[in-house]
Short mmCIF file of C-alpha atoms and ligand atoms in Angstrom, two decimals:
data_model
loop_
_atom_site.label_atom_id
_atom_site.label_comp_id
_atom_site.label_asym_id
_atom_site.label_seq_id
_atom_site.Cartn_x
_atom_site.Cartn_y
_atom_site.Cartn_z
CA MET A 1 -19.75 13.47 -1.94
CA GLN A 2 -19.54 16.36 0.41
CA ASP A 3 -20.97 14.50 3.01
CA LEU A 4 -18.63 11.82 2.85
CA ASN A 5 -15.34 11.93 5.08
CA TRP A 6 -12.70 13.13 2.92
CA TRP A 7 -10.86 9.66 2.73
CA LYS A 8 -13.96 7.94 1.33
CA HIS A 9 -14.13 9.76 -2.02
CA ALA A 10 -10.13 10.06 -2.05
CA VAL A 11 -7.63 8.45 -4.64
CA VAL A 12 -4.52 7.85 -2.13
CA TYR A 13 -1.07 8.07 -3.92
CA GLN A 14 1.51 6.10 -2.63
CA ILE A 15 4.95 7.70 -2.60
CA TYR A 16 8.09 5.40 -1.86
CA PRO A 17 10.32 8.46 -1.07
CA ARG A 18 13.96 6.85 -2.14
CA SER A 19 12.58 6.75 -5.81
CA PHE A 20 10.35 9.57 -6.28
CA GLN A 21 12.44 12.70 -6.77
CA ASP A 22 16.04 13.38 -5.63
CA SER A 23 16.79 17.01 -4.90
CA ASN A 24 20.15 16.93 -3.33
CA GLY A 25 22.02 14.97 -5.83
CA ASP A 26 22.75 11.70 -3.85
CA GLY A 27 20.89 9.27 -6.05
CA ILE A 28 18.00 9.06 -3.50
CA GLY A 29 14.66 10.71 -3.30
CA ASP A 30 13.70 13.02 -0.57
CA LEU A 31 11.18 15.39 1.11
CA ASN A 32 12.05 18.76 -0.98
CA GLY A 33 12.13 16.40 -4.21
CA ILE A 34 8.30 15.48 -3.28
CA ARG A 35 7.50 18.90 -2.59
CA ASN A 36 8.93 20.04 -5.83
CA ARG A 37 6.65 17.61 -7.27
CA LEU A 38 3.23 18.38 -5.72
CA ASP A 39 2.04 20.32 -8.66
CA TYR A 40 2.43 17.18 -10.74
CA LEU A 41 0.12 15.50 -8.19
CA VAL A 42 -2.25 18.31 -8.30
CA GLU A 43 -2.56 17.93 -12.10
CA LEU A 44 -2.67 14.28 -12.01
CA GLY A 45 -5.77 14.69 -9.69
CA ILE A 46 -4.94 12.68 -6.64
CA ASP A 47 -6.33 13.61 -3.22
CA ALA A 48 -3.94 12.13 -0.73
CA ILE A 49 -0.42 11.22 -0.65
CA TRP A 50 0.99 8.29 1.66
CA ILE A 51 4.70 8.63 2.02
CA SER A 52 6.44 5.26 3.02
CA PRO A 53 8.60 5.53 6.03
CA ILE A 54 10.84 8.75 6.31
CA TYR A 55 11.85 8.39 9.86
CA PRO A 56 15.59 8.17 11.14
CA SER A 57 16.61 4.44 10.26
CA PRO A 58 19.68 2.46 9.42
CA MET A 59 17.82 1.45 6.54
CA ALA A 60 18.30 -2.25 6.89
CA ASP A 61 14.89 -2.68 5.35
CA PHE A 62 14.76 0.77 3.86
CA GLY A 63 13.28 2.93 6.60
CA TYR A 64 10.72 -0.04 7.92
CA ASP A 65 13.29 -0.15 10.63
CA VAL A 66 12.59 2.81 12.64
CA ALA A 67 15.17 4.41 15.26
CA ASP A 68 13.35 7.29 16.12
CA TYR A 69 9.38 7.68 15.43
CA CYS A 70 9.65 11.52 15.98
CA GLY A 71 12.28 12.23 13.50
CA ILE A 72 13.19 12.51 9.82
CA ASP A 73 16.04 10.60 8.29
CA THR A 74 18.78 12.81 7.15
CA ILE A 75 18.58 10.88 3.58
CA PHE A 76 15.13 12.39 3.23
CA GLY A 77 15.81 15.85 4.74
CA THR A 78 15.02 17.76 8.09
CA MET A 79 11.86 18.21 10.21
CA GLN A 80 11.70 21.93 8.78
CA GLU A 81 11.60 20.47 5.35
CA PHE A 82 8.91 17.86 6.36
CA ASP A 83 6.79 20.49 7.96
CA ARG A 84 7.15 22.88 4.62
CA LEU A 85 6.08 19.82 2.76
CA LEU A 86 2.88 19.02 4.82
CA GLN A 87 2.00 22.73 4.71
CA GLU A 88 2.68 23.08 0.89
CA ALA A 89 0.60 19.84 0.29
CA HIS A 90 -2.22 21.24 2.61
CA ARG A 91 -2.21 24.43 0.58
CA ARG A 92 -2.99 22.67 -2.56
CA GLU A 93 -5.61 20.43 -0.77
CA LEU A 94 -3.42 17.36 -0.67
CA ARG A 95 -3.98 15.30 2.31
CA VAL A 96 -0.84 13.58 3.72
CA ILE A 97 -0.61 10.10 5.22
CA LEU A 98 2.36 8.73 7.02
CA ASP A 99 3.60 5.08 7.31
CA PHE A 100 3.52 3.86 10.91
CA VAL A 101 5.70 1.01 11.67
CA PRO A 102 4.40 -0.30 14.95
CA ASN A 103 5.21 -4.02 15.05
CA HIS A 104 9.03 -3.61 15.37
CA THR A 105 11.53 -0.99 15.67
CA SER A 106 15.23 -0.97 14.51
CA ASP A 107 17.72 -2.65 16.56
CA GLN A 108 19.34 0.74 16.65
CA HIS A 109 16.22 2.39 18.43
CA PRO A 110 17.51 3.56 21.92
CA TRP A 111 14.66 1.54 23.43
CA PHE A 112 15.93 -1.93 22.07
CA ILE A 113 19.61 -0.65 22.90
CA GLU A 114 18.43 -0.33 26.42
CA SER A 115 16.34 -3.46 26.32
CA ARG A 116 19.10 -5.72 25.17
CA SER A 117 21.48 -4.23 27.47
CA SER A 118 20.44 -6.50 30.34
CA ARG A 119 17.85 -8.86 31.67
CA ASP A 120 16.67 -6.46 34.34
CA ASN A 121 16.60 -3.13 32.33
CA PRO A 122 13.22 -1.60 32.49
CA LYS A 123 12.83 -1.67 28.81
CA ARG A 124 13.71 -5.55 28.67
CA ASP A 125 10.01 -6.21 28.30
CA TRP A 126 9.37 -3.76 25.60
CA TYR A 127 10.41 -6.42 23.27
CA ILE A 128 9.89 -10.17 23.12
CA TRP A 129 12.53 -12.03 24.83
CA ARG A 130 12.43 -15.77 25.58
CA ASP A 131 14.97 -18.45 26.69
CA GLN A 132 14.22 -20.88 24.19
CA PRO A 133 12.91 -20.30 20.38
CA ASN A 134 9.79 -21.80 19.02
CA ASN A 135 9.42 -22.53 15.42
CA TRP A 136 8.06 -19.17 14.28
CA GLN A 137 10.03 -18.19 11.03
CA SER A 138 10.74 -14.62 9.87
CA HIS A 139 8.88 -13.23 6.67
CA PHE A 140 12.40 -12.73 5.19
CA GLY A 141 13.38 -16.29 5.94
CA GLY A 142 15.02 -18.34 8.72
CA SER A 143 13.99 -18.44 12.29
CA ALA A 144 12.16 -15.44 13.81
CA TRP A 145 14.24 -15.76 16.85
CA GLU A 146 17.66 -14.20 17.30
CA PHE A 147 20.14 -15.25 20.17
CA ASP A 148 21.60 -12.39 22.01
CA GLN A 149 24.83 -13.84 23.60
CA PRO A 150 25.59 -11.11 26.29
CA SER A 151 22.09 -11.25 27.83
CA GLY A 152 21.67 -15.12 27.22
CA GLN A 153 18.15 -15.11 25.83
CA TYR A 154 16.48 -14.86 22.18
CA TYR A 155 14.50 -11.65 20.85
CA LEU A 156 11.70 -12.08 18.32
CA HIS A 157 11.91 -10.53 14.93
CA GLU A 158 9.30 -11.26 12.24
CA PHE A 159 11.25 -9.46 9.82
CA LEU A 160 15.18 -9.03 9.85
CA LYS A 161 17.09 -9.38 13.04
CA GLU A 162 17.69 -5.74 12.76
CA GLN A 163 13.98 -5.42 13.01
CA PRO A 164 13.04 -6.65 16.95
CA ASP A 165 9.48 -6.87 17.51
CA LEU A 166 7.89 -4.76 20.07
CA ASN A 167 5.87 -6.02 23.04
CA TRP A 168 2.49 -4.54 22.64
CA ARG A 169 1.14 -6.28 25.70
CA ASN A 170 3.38 -4.02 27.72
CA PRO A 171 1.14 -0.58 28.53
CA ALA A 172 4.50 1.30 28.32
CA VAL A 173 5.06 0.51 24.90
CA LYS A 174 1.41 1.23 23.65
CA SER A 175 1.62 4.61 25.52
CA ALA A 176 4.95 5.53 23.86
CA MET A 177 3.70 4.31 20.40
CA PHE A 178 0.46 6.40 20.75
CA ASP A 179 2.36 9.48 21.88
CA ALA A 180 4.28 9.02 18.73
CA LEU A 181 1.10 9.01 16.67
CA ARG A 182 -0.01 12.08 18.55
CA PHE A 183 3.26 13.79 17.81
CA TRP A 184 2.45 13.80 14.01
CA LEU A 185 -1.30 14.29 14.58
CA ARG A 186 -0.78 17.50 16.06
CA LYS A 187 1.43 18.76 13.14
CA GLY A 188 -1.70 18.06 10.88
CA VAL A 189 -0.78 14.61 9.43
CA ASP A 190 -4.16 13.47 7.87
CA GLY A 191 -3.74 9.78 9.01
CA PHE A 192 -1.66 6.50 8.94
CA ARG A 193 -1.08 3.66 7.05
CA VAL A 194 0.11 0.99 9.59
CA ASP A 195 2.57 -1.44 8.58
CA VAL A 196 1.53 -5.22 9.16
CA MET A 197 -1.13 -4.64 11.26
CA TRP A 198 -2.27 -7.99 11.48
CA LEU A 199 1.14 -9.09 12.93
CA MET A 200 1.11 -6.85 16.04
CA ILE A 201 -0.08 -9.02 18.82
CA LYS A 202 1.69 -12.70 19.18
CA ASP A 203 0.18 -15.69 21.13
CA ASP A 204 0.82 -15.18 24.77
CA GLN A 205 1.92 -18.69 25.18
CA PHE A 206 4.16 -18.50 22.14
CA ARG A 207 2.80 -22.06 20.77
CA ASP A 208 4.57 -23.37 17.86
CA ASN A 209 2.97 -22.75 14.34
CA PRO A 210 1.19 -26.13 12.86
CA PRO A 211 2.88 -27.30 9.61
CA ASN A 212 1.60 -26.21 6.51
CA PRO A 213 0.18 -29.20 4.53
CA GLY A 214 0.28 -27.20 1.18
CA TYR A 215 4.05 -26.34 1.47
CA THR A 216 6.26 -26.93 -1.33
CA VAL A 217 9.97 -26.60 -1.53
CA GLY A 218 11.04 -22.99 -2.81
CA GLN A 219 8.39 -21.03 -1.02
CA GLY A 220 10.50 -19.71 1.62
CA SER A 221 10.99 -21.10 5.09
CA ARG A 222 7.93 -19.27 6.66
CA ALA A 223 5.58 -21.19 4.24
CA GLN A 224 6.38 -24.34 5.96
CA PHE A 225 4.05 -23.57 8.59
CA LEU A 226 0.55 -22.07 9.20
CA PRO A 227 0.59 -18.50 10.89
CA SER A 228 -1.78 -19.53 13.39
CA TYR A 229 -0.07 -18.15 16.45
CA ASP A 230 2.20 -15.35 15.48
CA ALA A 231 -0.38 -13.32 13.30
CA ASP A 232 -4.12 -12.27 13.44
CA ARG A 233 -4.42 -12.89 17.00
CA PRO A 234 -7.97 -12.13 18.59
CA GLU A 235 -6.51 -9.70 20.90
CA ILE A 236 -5.36 -7.46 17.80
CA HIS A 237 -8.76 -6.07 17.50
CA GLU A 238 -8.90 -4.17 20.90
CA LEU A 239 -5.63 -2.56 19.96
CA VAL A 240 -6.55 -1.53 16.56
CA GLY A 241 -9.71 0.20 18.23
CA GLU A 242 -7.49 1.89 20.63
CA MET A 243 -5.32 3.31 17.93
CA ARG A 244 -8.45 4.50 16.11
CA GLY A 245 -9.15 6.32 19.40
CA VAL A 246 -6.01 8.14 19.29
CA LEU A 247 -6.56 9.51 15.65
CA GLU A 248 -10.37 10.40 16.56
CA GLU A 249 -8.82 12.80 19.34
CA PHE A 250 -7.77 14.76 16.44
CA GLY A 251 -11.06 14.60 14.37
CA ASP A 252 -11.43 13.24 10.65
CA ARG A 253 -8.07 11.31 10.22
CA VAL A 254 -7.71 7.88 8.49
CA LEU A 255 -6.35 4.71 9.80
CA ILE A 256 -5.20 2.20 7.10
CA GLY A 257 -4.28 -1.11 7.89
CA GLU A 258 -1.58 -3.14 5.87
CA ILE A 259 -3.26 -6.66 6.23
CA TYR A 260 -2.59 -9.90 4.18
CA LEU A 261 -5.50 -12.04 5.25
CA PRO A 262 -8.35 -13.94 3.55
CA VAL A 263 -11.29 -11.67 2.98
CA PRO A 264 -13.34 -13.26 5.95
CA ARG A 265 -10.52 -12.45 8.35
CA LEU A 266 -9.64 -9.26 6.69
CA MET A 267 -13.15 -7.85 7.50
CA ASP A 268 -12.61 -8.19 11.13
CA TYR A 269 -10.12 -5.48 11.12
CA TYR A 270 -12.92 -2.88 10.36
CA GLY A 271 -13.69 -3.88 14.18
CA GLN A 272 -16.66 -4.06 16.27
CA ARG A 273 -19.43 -1.56 15.20
CA LEU A 274 -16.69 -0.50 12.79
CA ARG A 275 -14.66 1.21 15.61
CA GLY A 276 -11.22 -0.40 13.91
CA ALA A 277 -9.47 0.58 11.08
CA ASN A 278 -11.39 2.91 8.55
CA LEU A 279 -9.63 0.83 5.73
CA PRO A 280 -8.21 -2.44 5.96
CA PHE A 281 -6.32 -2.37 2.91
CA ASN A 282 -7.94 -4.77 0.23
CA PHE A 283 -5.20 -6.43 -1.68
CA GLN A 284 -7.38 -8.67 -3.64
CA LEU A 285 -6.52 -7.05 -7.11
CA LEU A 286 -2.97 -7.66 -6.43
CA GLN A 287 -3.32 -11.10 -5.66
CA CYS A 288 -6.07 -12.87 -7.98
CA ALA A 289 -5.68 -14.01 -11.38
CA TRP A 290 -6.48 -11.52 -14.13
CA SER A 291 -9.24 -13.23 -15.94
CA ALA A 292 -12.98 -12.06 -16.22
CA GLU A 293 -14.15 -14.84 -14.19
CA GLU A 294 -11.68 -14.59 -11.44
CA LEU A 295 -12.02 -10.82 -11.31
CA ALA A 296 -16.01 -11.12 -10.91
CA SER A 297 -15.82 -13.65 -8.42
CA THR A 298 -13.16 -11.67 -6.36
CA ILE A 299 -14.99 -8.43 -6.49
CA SER A 300 -18.48 -9.94 -5.74
CA GLU A 301 -16.72 -11.86 -2.55
CA TYR A 302 -15.19 -8.62 -1.12
CA MET A 303 -18.36 -6.66 -1.61
CA ALA A 304 -20.78 -9.17 -0.24
CA ALA A 305 -18.27 -9.98 2.85
CA LEU A 306 -18.12 -6.13 3.78
CA PRO A 307 -19.79 -5.48 7.09
CA ALA A 308 -22.91 -3.22 7.08
CA GLY A 309 -21.63 0.42 6.92
CA ALA A 310 -17.94 -0.63 6.06
CA TRP A 311 -16.35 1.36 3.41
CA PRO A 312 -14.47 -0.61 0.61
CA ASN A 313 -11.28 0.32 -0.98
CA TRP A 314 -9.02 -1.12 -3.59
CA VAL A 315 -5.21 -1.17 -4.07
CA LEU A 316 -3.61 -1.86 -7.55
CA GLY A 317 0.12 -1.72 -6.66
CA ASN A 318 2.54 -1.07 -3.77
CA HIS A 319 6.15 -1.24 -3.09
CA ASP A 320 6.09 -4.89 -2.08
CA LYS A 321 4.44 -6.40 -5.12
CA SER A 322 5.23 -6.62 -8.83
CA ARG A 323 3.94 -3.77 -10.93
CA ILE A 324 0.58 -4.25 -12.47
CA ALA A 325 2.23 -3.72 -15.94
CA SER A 326 4.63 -6.45 -15.34
CA ARG A 327 1.87 -8.77 -14.08
CA ILE A 328 -0.55 -8.62 -16.60
CA GLY A 329 0.73 -6.76 -19.50
CA PHE A 330 1.10 -2.94 -20.59
CA LYS A 331 -2.12 -3.18 -22.60
CA LYS A 332 -4.20 -4.62 -19.97
CA ALA A 333 -2.81 -2.46 -17.50
CA HIS A 334 -4.94 0.27 -19.18
CA ALA A 335 -7.93 -1.74 -18.65
CA ALA A 336 -7.01 -2.47 -15.04
CA ALA A 337 -6.95 1.18 -14.55
CA LEU A 338 -10.38 1.63 -15.97
CA LEU A 339 -11.46 -0.94 -13.78
CA LEU A 340 -9.98 0.32 -10.59
CA PHE A 341 -11.57 3.68 -11.14
CA SER A 342 -15.05 2.15 -11.65
CA LEU A 343 -14.97 0.19 -8.48
CA PRO A 344 -16.48 1.63 -5.03
CA GLY A 345 -14.68 3.28 -2.08
CA THR A 346 -11.17 4.47 -1.70
CA LEU A 347 -8.51 3.73 -4.26
CA THR A 348 -4.86 3.57 -3.78
CA ILE A 349 -2.32 3.81 -6.54
CA TYR A 350 1.43 3.35 -6.36
CA ASN A 351 3.69 6.03 -7.75
CA GLY A 352 4.72 5.07 -11.31
CA GLU A 353 1.55 3.15 -12.15
CA GLU A 354 -0.07 6.11 -13.61
CA LEU A 355 2.89 6.07 -16.24
CA GLY A 356 2.53 2.33 -16.89
CA MET A 357 6.06 1.47 -15.10
CA GLN A 358 7.16 -1.96 -15.43
CA ASP A 359 9.38 -4.05 -13.09
CA VAL A 360 13.03 -3.39 -13.78
CA LEU A 361 15.32 -6.48 -14.13
CA ILE A 362 17.82 -6.07 -11.34
CA ARG A 363 21.23 -7.70 -11.76
CA PRO A 364 22.67 -9.97 -8.65
CA GLU A 365 25.20 -6.95 -8.00
CA GLU A 366 22.67 -4.50 -8.07
CA VAL A 367 20.37 -5.99 -5.54
CA GLN A 368 19.44 -3.76 -2.47
CA ASP A 369 16.45 -5.50 -0.96
CA PRO A 370 17.24 -7.50 2.30
CA ALA A 371 14.41 -9.80 1.21
CA GLU A 372 16.14 -10.70 -1.67
CA LYS A 373 19.55 -10.95 -0.15
CA ARG A 374 18.48 -13.15 2.47
CA GLN A 375 16.59 -15.72 0.22
CA PRO A 376 18.03 -15.08 -3.37
CA GLY A 377 16.27 -16.14 -6.63
CA ILE A 378 12.94 -17.35 -5.17
CA GLY A 379 10.95 -14.40 -6.14
CA MET A 380 11.09 -12.56 -2.64
CA GLY A 381 13.03 -9.48 -4.29
CA ARG A 382 11.15 -6.17 -4.24
CA ASP A 383 13.92 -3.89 -6.04
CA PRO A 384 12.12 -4.36 -9.51
CA GLU A 385 9.09 -2.32 -8.36
CA ARG A 386 10.76 0.30 -6.33
CA THR A 387 12.95 1.88 -9.09
CA PRO A 388 13.04 5.61 -9.84
CA ILE A 389 10.35 7.45 -11.50
CA PRO A 390 11.46 8.85 -14.88
CA TRP A 391 10.49 12.43 -15.00
CA ASP A 392 11.99 13.52 -18.36
CA SER A 393 14.17 11.97 -21.22
CA SER A 394 17.37 13.27 -19.90
CA PRO A 395 20.04 10.53 -19.34
CA LEU A 396 19.21 10.41 -15.59
CA CYS A 397 15.40 11.01 -16.26
CA GLY A 398 15.31 14.10 -14.07
CA PHE A 399 15.19 11.91 -11.16
CA THR A 400 18.57 12.89 -9.72
CA SER A 401 22.10 14.19 -10.98
CA SER A 402 24.21 11.18 -9.77
CA ALA A 403 23.95 7.54 -9.88
CA PRO A 404 20.40 6.53 -8.70
CA TRP A 405 20.03 4.02 -5.82
CA LEU A 406 18.46 1.41 -8.21
CA PRO A 407 18.55 1.45 -11.98
CA ILE A 408 16.01 3.19 -13.91
CA GLY A 409 15.36 0.61 -16.66
CA ASP A 410 15.14 1.19 -20.18
CA ALA A 411 11.29 0.30 -20.70
CA ASN A 412 10.62 3.02 -18.15
CA ARG A 413 12.46 5.58 -19.52
CA THR A 414 10.35 5.82 -22.50
CA LEU A 415 7.27 6.16 -20.19
CA ASN A 416 8.53 9.40 -18.45
CA VAL A 417 6.39 12.11 -17.42
CA GLN A 418 7.60 14.68 -19.95
CA SER A 419 6.78 12.79 -22.88
CA SER A 420 3.77 10.91 -21.56
CA SER A 421 2.05 14.42 -20.71
CA SER A 422 2.15 15.45 -24.30
CA ASP A 423 0.59 11.82 -25.54
CA PRO A 424 -3.39 11.76 -25.27
CA ASN A 425 -2.83 7.85 -25.82
CA SER A 426 -0.24 7.67 -22.72
CA MET A 427 -1.31 5.81 -19.54
CA LEU A 428 -0.52 9.22 -17.73
CA SER A 429 -3.40 10.93 -19.76
CA LEU A 430 -5.67 7.76 -19.08
CA TYR A 431 -5.02 8.31 -15.26
CA GLN A 432 -5.49 12.07 -15.42
CA ARG A 433 -8.89 11.42 -17.45
CA LEU A 434 -10.08 8.89 -14.97
CA LEU A 435 -9.16 10.82 -11.95
CA ARG A 436 -11.24 13.86 -13.26
CA PHE A 437 -13.96 11.78 -14.15
CA ARG A 438 -14.41 10.03 -10.93
CA ARG A 439 -14.42 13.38 -8.87
CA GLU A 440 -17.16 14.67 -10.95
CA GLU A 441 -19.20 11.28 -10.64
CA PRO A 442 -20.38 10.24 -7.16
CA ALA A 443 -22.16 7.22 -8.51
CA LEU A 444 -18.38 5.49 -9.25
CA VAL A 445 -17.50 6.39 -5.70
CA SER A 446 -20.47 5.55 -3.48
CA GLY A 447 -23.01 4.13 -6.16
CA GLN A 448 -24.44 0.54 -5.97
CA LEU A 449 -22.49 -2.05 -7.80
CA THR A 450 -24.92 -4.63 -9.34
CA ASP A 451 -25.09 -7.09 -12.29
CA MET A 452 -21.90 -8.47 -12.25
CA SER A 453 -21.27 -10.85 -15.01
CA ALA A 454 -18.37 -12.70 -16.69
CA THR A 455 -18.66 -14.50 -19.77
CA ASP A 456 -16.31 -15.24 -22.70
CA GLY A 457 -13.67 -13.25 -20.99
CA LEU A 458 -15.95 -10.11 -20.68
CA LEU A 459 -16.19 -8.45 -17.45
CA GLN A 460 -19.23 -6.36 -16.83
CA PHE A 461 -20.83 -4.58 -14.09
CA PHE A 462 -23.06 -1.59 -13.47
CA ARG A 463 -22.74 1.51 -10.87
CA SER A 464 -25.70 3.57 -10.31
CA GLU A 465 -26.78 6.18 -7.87
CA GLY A 466 -29.92 8.09 -8.42
CA SER A 467 -30.58 8.60 -12.14
CA GLU A 468 -27.14 8.05 -12.94
CA ARG A 469 -26.24 4.52 -14.26
CA PHE A 470 -22.94 3.36 -15.69
CA ARG A 471 -21.96 0.17 -17.27
CA PHE A 472 -18.39 -1.03 -17.09
CA VAL A 473 -16.98 -3.53 -19.55
CA MET A 474 -13.72 -4.87 -20.16
CA ASN A 475 -12.68 -7.65 -22.70
CA LEU A 476 -10.06 -9.82 -21.30
CA ALA A 477 -10.28 -12.42 -24.27
CA GLU A 478 -7.73 -12.91 -27.03
CA GLU A 479 -10.18 -11.89 -29.49
CA SER A 480 -12.56 -8.99 -29.91
CA ARG A 481 -16.19 -9.30 -28.59
CA GLN A 482 -19.55 -8.05 -29.49
CA ILE A 483 -21.99 -6.93 -26.76
CA ALA A 484 -25.43 -5.71 -26.39
CA VAL A 485 -25.92 -2.46 -24.70
CA GLU A 486 -28.39 0.19 -24.13
CA THR A 487 -28.24 3.59 -25.61
CA GLY A 488 -25.65 5.67 -24.02
CA VAL A 489 -22.39 7.56 -24.47
CA ILE A 490 -18.87 6.12 -23.93
CA VAL A 491 -17.41 8.31 -21.14
CA ALA A 492 -14.12 6.71 -20.36
CA SER A 493 -12.03 4.36 -22.49
CA THR A 494 -8.69 2.85 -22.62
CA SER A 495 -8.54 4.61 -26.12
CA GLN A 496 -9.11 8.04 -25.78
CA SER A 497 -10.47 8.38 -29.09
CA ARG A 498 -13.71 6.30 -28.16
CA GLU A 499 -14.52 8.83 -25.49
CA GLY A 500 -17.68 10.64 -26.54
CA GLU A 501 -18.72 7.97 -28.92
CA HIS A 502 -22.61 7.43 -28.82
CA VAL A 503 -23.63 3.72 -28.42
CA ARG A 504 -26.81 1.72 -29.47
CA ARG A 505 -27.65 -1.83 -29.31
CA MET A 506 -24.23 -3.51 -30.15
CA LEU A 507 -20.91 -2.65 -29.25
CA SER A 508 -17.39 -4.26 -30.11
CA LEU A 509 -14.63 -4.33 -27.93
CA GLU A 510 -10.92 -5.02 -28.72
CA PRO A 511 -8.68 -7.58 -26.59
CA ALA A 512 -7.65 -5.56 -23.59
CA GLU A 513 -10.19 -2.79 -24.36
CA ALA A 514 -12.36 -1.31 -21.44
CA LEU A 515 -14.98 1.07 -21.33
CA ILE A 516 -17.44 2.89 -19.04
CA ILE A 517 -20.92 3.85 -20.62
CA ARG A 518 -23.23 6.27 -19.18
CA ALA A 519 -26.57 4.86 -19.89
CA GLU A 520 -29.10 7.43 -21.58
CA ASP A 521 -32.31 5.50 -21.35
C1 LIG B 1 5.58 -4.27 5.26
C2 LIG B 1 6.14 -3.44 4.36
C3 LIG B 1 7.52 -3.93 3.85
C4 LIG B 1 8.24 -4.14 4.93
C5 LIG B 1 7.63 -5.08 5.99
C6 LIG B 1 8.28 -5.10 7.14
O1 LIG B 1 5.08 -5.38 4.66
O2 LIG B 1 5.07 -2.94 3.39
O3 LIG B 1 7.99 -3.07 2.97
O4 LIG B 1 9.42 -4.89 4.63
O5 LIG B 1 6.28 -4.60 6.21
O6 LIG B 1 8.44 -3.80 7.97
#
């Protein structure tokens, strides 16, 4: 594995900073909080942290509305505290990846304040202004165009009206944004996760999106149309290539793209001759139905679609999607962890998944997420998966010393780090074992994936490299299942007590049980 770029064998851990650890008692997590928990992350065994946005922001979309690309919001701390965090993370051999939000700024960013000040302001063309709106809809519902009365034009916002879209066709925008990347790269940041990469360039003729024949009421206004003209435009790939070039000025850094597209379109983001994103995020496990058959075809299709030389990656959770333990159940979430760690390439986990955290029920008066506020009750809300990490069994779970910005949730309290650490059967112990195991077994990271099969609710495949051969098996049926196996030893299992067990010929698996067997013949 020494020959691989660091990010190829990395497990990336996403930190949602508002909810990770509060250090100053305002109920919101911060940079010093993250720093105080670095040893936890080292013990867990991850390789890199990706921190969701920490830049100055009015927080209309909790940091995804950036008012200064080269600063730190006071909610999270200071630049000195960031520098210290970076230094202490690096001292522990943890890489630090920042979130970069290039598609839009905050409406409070000085660039936008200038841009909207008059039609002939030099920054007018830094954003997307039109005399008439077209039919493009915001991802958060309603028209993506907002009328600016004083200057008499509409500006585009793919998300909130407080998040005006930048005009990436303007070379001055590109150069200012690339300089922001360089600012952080010079500090030693190890890479970026680029927010909504596939949206950055829009149709130059602003054509209306065609109607979506599959639309049904209740899906939100954006689903009424197919995103033909305001997403995934051909010119995006050149831009991503240039962004990659900026990172390469600084050596081995990683460019990760947030991209929600069907697999064949996603693959284009690796770029011509792989000069695009190092890792276009693969969200297949977030989206597919959790049955052996679906998983087998999803994994096989993704692997088959990878361009030659492209590096695979897998994501099990993020701050925008329901948590895995809530999507498929707490028990099966253990098997999901085993599956994840058996797949090739770079892995990304979301903070709290290692505890088995579940979505927290948010009462209407507790809602924070603008996506939910704008389109209530149709499942757009992301607060449930953004709740604080429970660190211990004290009343505020060691997260804060005052009212947390989102409720902690009773089910999650019992999964706190302190009690999970001393329980060999906890999700946390499972993650620690899996992280340790993967570090020692290059076959899991870079070995071949072969013999995928799904029968009677059993998912199986092999991973092999050199003389090492591992069988992965997971039982998603409602009953126990018998399988024929080669002679071997169970090296990882959802039930810790089975690890080390020698197997021969037949093996029985309980529902929601998953195993990795090292073949010995
Ligand atoms: C991405 C982020 C999401 C945010 C949106 C707008 O999808 O992950 O949290 O609301 O972009 O920036």
